[in-house]
PDB file of C-alpha atoms in Angstrom:
ATOM      1  CA  MET A   1     173.693 153.636 107.773  1.00 80.00           C
ATOM      2  CA  ARG A   2     173.344 150.449 109.821  1.00 87.00           C
ATOM      3  CA  LEU A   3     170.494 149.299 107.607  1.00 90.00           C
ATOM      4  CA  ALA A   4     172.532 149.954 104.460  1.00 93.00           C
ATOM      5  CA  LEU A   5     175.455 148.005 105.895  1.00 94.00           C
ATOM      6  CA  GLY A   6     173.137 145.173 106.877  1.00 95.00           C
ATOM      7  CA  VAL A   7     171.655 144.991 103.379  1.00 96.00           C
ATOM      8  CA  LEU A   8     175.130 145.050 101.852  1.00 97.00           C
ATOM      9  CA  LEU A   9     176.321 142.284 104.173  1.00 97.00           C
ATOM     10  CA  ALA A  10     173.254 140.164 103.355  1.00 97.00           C
ATOM     11  CA  TYR A  11     173.818 140.693  99.633  1.00 98.00           C
ATOM     12  CA  LEU A  12     177.514 139.765  99.831  1.00 98.00           C
ATOM     13  CA  LEU A  13     176.711 136.659 101.856  1.00 97.00           C
ATOM     14  CA  GLY A  14     174.091 135.615  99.319  1.00 97.00           C
ATOM     15  CA  ALA A  15     176.522 136.386  96.483  1.00 97.00           C
ATOM     16  CA  ILE A  16     179.047 133.754  97.590  1.00 97.00           C
ATOM     17  CA  PRO A  17     178.991 131.484  94.493  1.00 96.00           C
ATOM     18  CA  THR A  18     178.919 128.186  96.355  1.00 96.00           C
ATOM     19  CA  SER A  19     178.377 125.793  93.450  1.00 96.00           C
ATOM     20  CA  TYR A  20     180.889 127.647  91.274  1.00 96.00           C
ATOM     21  CA  LEU A  21     183.549 127.379  94.002  1.00 97.00           C
ATOM     22  CA  VAL A  22     182.831 123.700  94.672  1.00 96.00           C
ATOM     23  CA  ALA A  23     183.017 122.860  90.961  1.00 96.00           C
ATOM     24  CA  ARG A  24     186.302 124.761  90.659  1.00 95.00           C
ATOM     25  CA  ARG A  25     187.816 123.168  93.759  1.00 94.00           C
ATOM     26  CA  PHE A  26     186.747 119.549  93.303  1.00 93.00           C
ATOM     27  CA  GLY A  27     186.197 119.277  89.549  1.00 91.00           C
ATOM     28  CA  GLY A  28     188.529 121.889  88.129  1.00 94.00           C
ATOM     29  CA  ILE A  29     185.709 123.188  85.932  1.00 94.00           C
ATOM     30  CA  ASP A  30     183.714 126.352  85.384  1.00 94.00           C
ATOM     31  CA  LEU A  31     180.116 125.333  86.088  1.00 94.00           C
ATOM     32  CA  ARG A  32     178.926 128.119  83.773  1.00 93.00           C
ATOM     33  CA  GLU A  33     180.190 125.987  80.886  1.00 93.00           C
ATOM     34  CA  HIS A  34     178.558 122.678  81.849  1.00 92.00           C
ATOM     35  CA  GLY A  35     175.061 121.249  82.168  1.00 87.00           C
ATOM     36  CA  SER A  36     172.445 123.990  82.211  1.00 84.00           C
ATOM     37  CA  LYS A  37     175.266 126.507  82.849  1.00 87.00           C
ATOM     38  CA  ASN A  38     173.410 127.610  85.953  1.00 90.00           C
ATOM     39  CA  LEU A  39     175.309 128.196  89.211  1.00 93.00           C
ATOM     40  CA  GLY A  40     172.819 126.407  91.422  1.00 91.00           C
ATOM     41  CA  ALA A  41     173.011 123.160  93.366  1.00 92.00           C
ATOM     42  CA  THR A  42     170.739 121.351  90.880  1.00 88.00           C
ATOM     43  CA  ASN A  43     173.170 121.890  88.027  1.00 93.00           C
ATOM     44  CA  LEU A  44     176.053 120.998  90.326  1.00 94.00           C
ATOM     45  CA  TYR A  45     174.275 117.722  91.077  1.00 92.00           C
ATOM     46  CA  ARG A  46     173.795 116.966  87.390  1.00 88.00           C
ATOM     47  CA  VAL A  47     177.452 117.633  86.643  1.00 92.00           C
ATOM     48  CA  MET A  48     179.277 116.392  89.757  1.00 93.00           C
ATOM     49  CA  GLY A  49     176.845 114.338  91.845  1.00 91.00           C
ATOM     50  CA  TRP A  50     175.190 114.582  95.224  1.00 90.00           C
ATOM     51  CA  ARG A  51     178.398 114.524  97.307  1.00 92.00           C
ATOM     52  CA  CYS A  52     179.164 117.996  95.994  1.00 94.00           C
ATOM     53  CA  ALA A  53     175.610 119.253  95.523  1.00 94.00           C
ATOM     54  CA  VAL A  54     174.198 118.509  98.986  1.00 95.00           C
ATOM     55  CA  PRO A  55     176.752 120.563 100.989  1.00 96.00           C
ATOM     56  CA  ALA A  56     176.579 123.354  98.408  1.00 96.00           C
ATOM     57  CA  GLY A  57     172.788 123.405  98.575  1.00 96.00           C
ATOM     58  CA  ALA A  58     172.851 123.415 102.377  1.00 97.00           C
ATOM     59  CA  PHE A  59     175.175 126.421 102.357  1.00 97.00           C
ATOM     60  CA  ASP A  60     172.902 128.170  99.860  1.00 97.00           C
ATOM     61  CA  VAL A  61     170.020 127.678 102.304  1.00 97.00           C
ATOM     62  CA  ALA A  62     172.141 129.084 105.141  1.00 97.00           C
ATOM     63  CA  LYS A  63     172.918 132.163 103.034  1.00 97.00           C
ATOM     64  CA  GLY A  64     169.227 133.017 103.238  1.00 96.00           C
ATOM     65  CA  THR A  65     168.664 132.080 106.871  1.00 97.00           C
ATOM     66  CA  ILE A  66     171.582 133.935 108.460  1.00 97.00           C
ATOM     67  CA  PRO A  67     170.538 137.456 107.384  1.00 97.00           C
ATOM     68  CA  VAL A  68     166.979 136.812 108.625  1.00 96.00           C
ATOM     69  CA  VAL A  69     167.702 135.241 112.016  1.00 96.00           C
ATOM     70  CA  VAL A  70     171.167 136.575 112.878  1.00 96.00           C
ATOM     71  CA  ILE A  71     171.737 139.940 111.204  1.00 96.00           C
ATOM     72  CA  ALA A  72     168.217 141.449 111.190  1.00 96.00           C
ATOM     73  CA  PRO A  73     167.615 141.252 114.973  1.00 95.00           C
ATOM     74  CA  ARG A  74     170.795 143.262 115.530  1.00 93.00           C
ATOM     75  CA  LEU A  75     169.508 146.109 113.385  1.00 93.00           C
ATOM     76  CA  GLY A  76     166.117 146.675 114.982  1.00 90.00           C
ATOM     77  CA  SER A  77     162.687 145.231 115.672  1.00 88.00           C
ATOM     78  CA  SER A  78     160.772 146.182 112.519  1.00 92.00           C
ATOM     79  CA  PRO A  79     158.995 143.152 110.999  1.00 90.00           C
ATOM     80  CA  TRP A  80     160.178 144.350 107.599  1.00 92.00           C
ATOM     81  CA  LEU A  81     163.902 144.077 108.439  1.00 94.00           C
ATOM     82  CA  PRO A  82     164.159 140.271 108.086  1.00 94.00           C
ATOM     83  CA  VAL A  83     162.220 140.489 104.823  1.00 94.00           C
ATOM     84  CA  VAL A  84     164.505 143.159 103.361  1.00 95.00           C
ATOM     85  CA  LEU A  85     167.682 141.324 104.363  1.00 96.00           C
ATOM     86  CA  GLY A  86     166.365 137.994 103.128  1.00 95.00           C
ATOM     87  CA  LEU A  87     165.535 139.527  99.758  1.00 94.00           C
ATOM     88  CA  ALA A  88     169.016 141.086  99.601  1.00 96.00           C
ATOM     89  CA  ALA A  89     170.592 137.648 100.119  1.00 97.00           C
ATOM     90  CA  ILE A  90     168.416 136.108  97.401  1.00 95.00           C
ATOM     91  CA  ILE A  91     169.305 138.872  94.945  1.00 96.00           C
ATOM     92  CA  GLY A  92     172.966 138.303  95.809  1.00 97.00           C
ATOM     93  CA  HIS A  93     172.640 134.610  95.006  1.00 96.00           C
ATOM     94  CA  VAL A  94     170.938 135.241  91.664  1.00 95.00           C
ATOM     95  CA  PHE A  95     173.111 138.210  90.656  1.00 95.00           C
ATOM     96  CA  SER A  96     176.467 137.520  92.279  1.00 96.00           C
ATOM     97  CA  VAL A  97     179.020 140.304  91.995  1.00 96.00           C
ATOM     98  CA  PHE A  98     181.766 137.688  92.346  1.00 96.00           C
ATOM     99  CA  VAL A  99     180.933 135.912  89.068  1.00 95.00           C
ATOM    100  CA  ARG A 100     179.900 138.826  86.845  1.00 92.00           C
ATOM    101  CA  PHE A 101     176.352 138.898  88.218  1.00 94.00           C
ATOM    102  CA  HIS A 102     175.714 135.289  87.243  1.00 90.00           C
ATOM    103  CA  GLY A 103     174.147 132.929  89.765  1.00 91.00           C
ATOM    104  CA  GLY A 104     171.521 130.344  90.564  1.00 91.00           C
ATOM    105  CA  LYS A 105     167.739 130.548  90.381  1.00 89.00           C
ATOM    106  CA  GLY A 106     167.412 131.595  94.024  1.00 90.00           C
ATOM    107  CA  VAL A 107     165.273 128.687  95.215  1.00 90.00           C
ATOM    108  CA  ALA A 108     167.560 127.322  97.970  1.00 93.00           C
ATOM    109  CA  THR A 109     168.467 130.763  99.322  1.00 95.00           C
ATOM    110  CA  ALA A 110     164.802 131.792  99.234  1.00 93.00           C
ATOM    111  CA  ALA A 111     163.966 128.629 101.178  1.00 93.00           C
ATOM    112  CA  GLY A 112     166.576 129.605 103.757  1.00 95.00           C
ATOM    113  CA  ALA A 113     165.124 133.102 104.092  1.00 95.00           C
ATOM    114  CA  VAL A 114     161.545 131.930 104.544  1.00 93.00           C
ATOM    115  CA  LEU A 115     162.746 129.239 106.962  1.00 94.00           C
ATOM    116  CA  GLY A 116     163.514 132.108 109.315  1.00 93.00           C
ATOM    117  CA  LEU A 117     160.333 134.000 108.457  1.00 91.00           C
ATOM    118  CA  ALA A 118     157.678 131.301 108.272  1.00 93.00           C
ATOM    119  CA  PRO A 119     158.744 127.680 108.850  1.00 94.00           C
ATOM    120  CA  LEU A 120     155.228 126.174 108.683  1.00 95.00           C
ATOM    121  CA  PRO A 121     154.315 127.714 105.308  1.00 95.00           C
ATOM    122  CA  LEU A 122     157.761 126.667 104.108  1.00 94.00           C
ATOM    123  CA  ALA A 123     156.957 123.078 105.118  1.00 96.00           C
ATOM    124  CA  VAL A 124     153.845 123.211 102.934  1.00 96.00           C
ATOM    125  CA  SER A 125     155.885 124.671 100.056  1.00 95.00           C
ATOM    126  CA  ALA A 126     158.547 121.972 100.492  1.00 94.00           C
ATOM    127  CA  ALA A 127     155.888 119.247 100.457  1.00 97.00           C
ATOM    128  CA  VAL A 128     154.538 120.604  97.173  1.00 97.00           C
ATOM    129  CA  TRP A 129     158.080 120.619  95.750  1.00 95.00           C
ATOM    130  CA  VAL A 130     158.697 117.008  96.792  1.00 95.00           C
ATOM    131  CA  VAL A 131     155.393 115.723  95.389  1.00 97.00           C
ATOM    132  CA  VAL A 132     155.762 117.558  92.067  1.00 96.00           C
ATOM    133  CA  VAL A 133     159.382 116.489  91.552  1.00 94.00           C
ATOM    134  CA  TRP A 134     158.547 112.928  92.569  1.00 94.00           C
ATOM    135  CA  LEU A 135     155.659 112.674  90.099  1.00 94.00           C
ATOM    136  CA  SER A 136     157.059 114.711  87.203  1.00 93.00           C
ATOM    137  CA  ARG A 137     160.854 114.425  87.688  1.00 91.00           C
ATOM    138  CA  TYR A 138     161.094 118.126  86.822  1.00 93.00           C
ATOM    139  CA  VAL A 139     162.972 120.114  89.474  1.00 90.00           C
ATOM    140  CA  SER A 140     162.104 123.381  87.749  1.00 92.00           C
ATOM    141  CA  LEU A 141     158.364 122.641  87.834  1.00 95.00           C
ATOM    142  CA  GLY A 142     158.568 121.640  91.490  1.00 94.00           C
ATOM    143  CA  SER A 143     160.464 124.820  92.311  1.00 92.00           C
ATOM    144  CA  MET A 144     157.903 127.056  90.626  1.00 95.00           C
ATOM    145  CA  LEU A 145     154.849 125.342  92.098  1.00 96.00           C
ATOM    146  CA  GLY A 146     156.483 125.130  95.521  1.00 95.00           C
ATOM    147  CA  ALA A 147     157.252 128.850  95.393  1.00 93.00           C
ATOM    148  CA  ALA A 148     153.685 129.633  94.319  1.00 95.00           C
ATOM    149  CA  ALA A 149     152.326 127.560  97.212  1.00 96.00           C
ATOM    150  CA  PHE A 150     154.245 129.559  99.830  1.00 94.00           C
ATOM    151  CA  PRO A 151     152.227 132.816  99.848  1.00 95.00           C
ATOM    152  CA  LEU A 152     148.984 130.801  99.901  1.00 96.00           C
ATOM    153  CA  ALA A 153     150.264 128.795 102.864  1.00 96.00           C
ATOM    154  CA  ALA A 154     151.449 131.986 104.601  1.00 94.00           C
ATOM    155  CA  TRP A 155     148.020 133.582 104.113  1.00 95.00           C
ATOM    156  CA  TRP A 156     146.372 130.475 105.570  1.00 94.00           C
ATOM    157  CA  LEU A 157     148.761 129.657 108.435  1.00 94.00           C
ATOM    158  CA  GLN A 158     149.982 133.132 109.427  1.00 92.00           C
ATOM    159  CA  PRO A 159     147.011 135.464 108.901  1.00 90.00           C
ATOM    160  CA  GLY A 160     147.880 139.084 109.502  1.00 88.00           C
ATOM    161  CA  ASP A 161     151.585 138.626 108.790  1.00 90.00           C
ATOM    162  CA  THR A 162     151.643 141.169 105.958  1.00 92.00           C
ATOM    163  CA  PRO A 163     155.454 141.363 105.496  1.00 92.00           C
ATOM    164  CA  THR A 164     155.774 137.602 105.027  1.00 91.00           C
ATOM    165  CA  LEU A 165     152.752 137.455 102.708  1.00 93.00           C
ATOM    166  CA  ILE A 166     154.067 140.262 100.487  1.00 93.00           C
ATOM    167  CA  ALA A 167     157.600 138.831 100.515  1.00 90.00           C
ATOM    168  CA  GLY A 168     156.270 135.380  99.645  1.00 92.00           C
ATOM    169  CA  ALA A 169     154.268 136.685  96.705  1.00 94.00           C
ATOM    170  CA  ALA A 170     157.241 138.712  95.455  1.00 91.00           C
ATOM    171  CA  LEU A 171     159.571 135.715  95.798  1.00 89.00           C
ATOM    172  CA  ALA A 172     157.151 133.443  93.964  1.00 93.00           C
ATOM    173  CA  ALA A 173     156.966 135.899  91.059  1.00 94.00           C
ATOM    174  CA  PHE A 174     160.752 136.338  91.078  1.00 89.00           C
ATOM    175  CA  ILE A 175     161.429 132.596  91.064  1.00 91.00           C
ATOM    176  CA  VAL A 176     158.938 131.939  88.272  1.00 93.00           C
ATOM    177  CA  PHE A 177     160.480 134.786  86.260  1.00 93.00           C
ATOM    178  CA  ASN A 178     163.940 133.286  86.732  1.00 88.00           C
ATOM    179  CA  HIS A 179     162.598 129.995  85.380  1.00 92.00           C
ATOM    180  CA  ARG A 180     161.221 131.519  82.158  1.00 91.00           C
ATOM    181  CA  GLY A 181     163.743 129.519  80.113  1.00 91.00           C
ATOM    182  CA  ASN A 182     162.631 126.350  81.893  1.00 91.00           C
ATOM    183  CA  ILE A 183     158.985 127.189  81.171  1.00 94.00           C
ATOM    184  CA  LYS A 184     159.783 127.457  77.479  1.00 93.00           C
ATOM    185  CA  ARG A 185     161.594 124.114  77.506  1.00 92.00           C
ATOM    186  CA  LEU A 186     158.756 122.486  79.461  1.00 93.00           C
ATOM    187  CA  LEU A 187     156.249 123.636  76.863  1.00 93.00           C
ATOM    188  CA  GLN A 188     158.519 122.334  74.097  1.00 93.00           C
ATOM    189  CA  GLY A 189     159.153 119.019  75.860  1.00 90.00           C
ATOM    190  CA  ARG A 190     162.903 119.686  76.075  1.00 88.00           C
ATOM    191  CA  GLU A 191     163.309 120.243  79.820  1.00 88.00           C
ATOM    192  CA  ALA A 192     165.788 117.867  81.499  1.00 82.00           C
ATOM    193  CA  ARG A 193     164.265 115.493  84.017  1.00 84.00           C
ATOM    194  CA  PHE A 194     165.804 114.793  87.418  1.00 74.00           C
ATOM    195  CA  ARG A 195     167.928 111.670  87.131  1.00 67.00           C
ATOM    196  CA  GLN A 196     171.341 110.283  87.966  1.00 49.00           C
ATOM    197  CA  PRO A 197     174.098 112.834  87.293  1.00 49.00           C
ATOM    198  CA  ARG A 198     176.572 112.520  84.479  1.00 49.00           C
ATOM    199  CA  ALA A 199     180.128 111.493  85.198  1.00 44.00           C
ATOM    200  CA  THR A 200     182.271 114.273  86.599  1.00 45.00           C
ATOM    201  CA  PRO A 201     184.162 115.990  83.772  1.00 44.00           C
TER     202      PRO A 201
END
């Protein structure tokens, strides 16, 4: 029962639609109708700028970290508990019950979860993201390659940590799957590059 409640709490925390709420409060808009129509911090940046996107993105990261480092230790000592709760938060972010199971791509919340699980592999993943985005100007490409780098870094830097390795591989596959529309646009040359945001509607 405690585990079920913990998973539910992690999901509900992850499901808080941060970018949607920020866009409603400070722009008076439904973010699902603007930009890429995604409820992530990247789309919020494109539509409303960094002053709104940075705090929203930071909160999205915290949604993944809190279940791993705060809730999980109170439920037991199994090494799988932080993984399960982190995944629940990510699923909540991507499929939020508060906005008809719409959400973001899960990258920021996944980063928050693995920050609690494996900070050094996350640093490698983040470095890959920065380099790819810097060179290509594609946030989606950086997100996918950064996610793919994490399980490799976990295998290298934390050998024997099976829960983190399995979770990292599952997250990488999940994030790439959620970017399938971006992959199609990348192949067609229609993917939006990272640049200055448009004026706030």
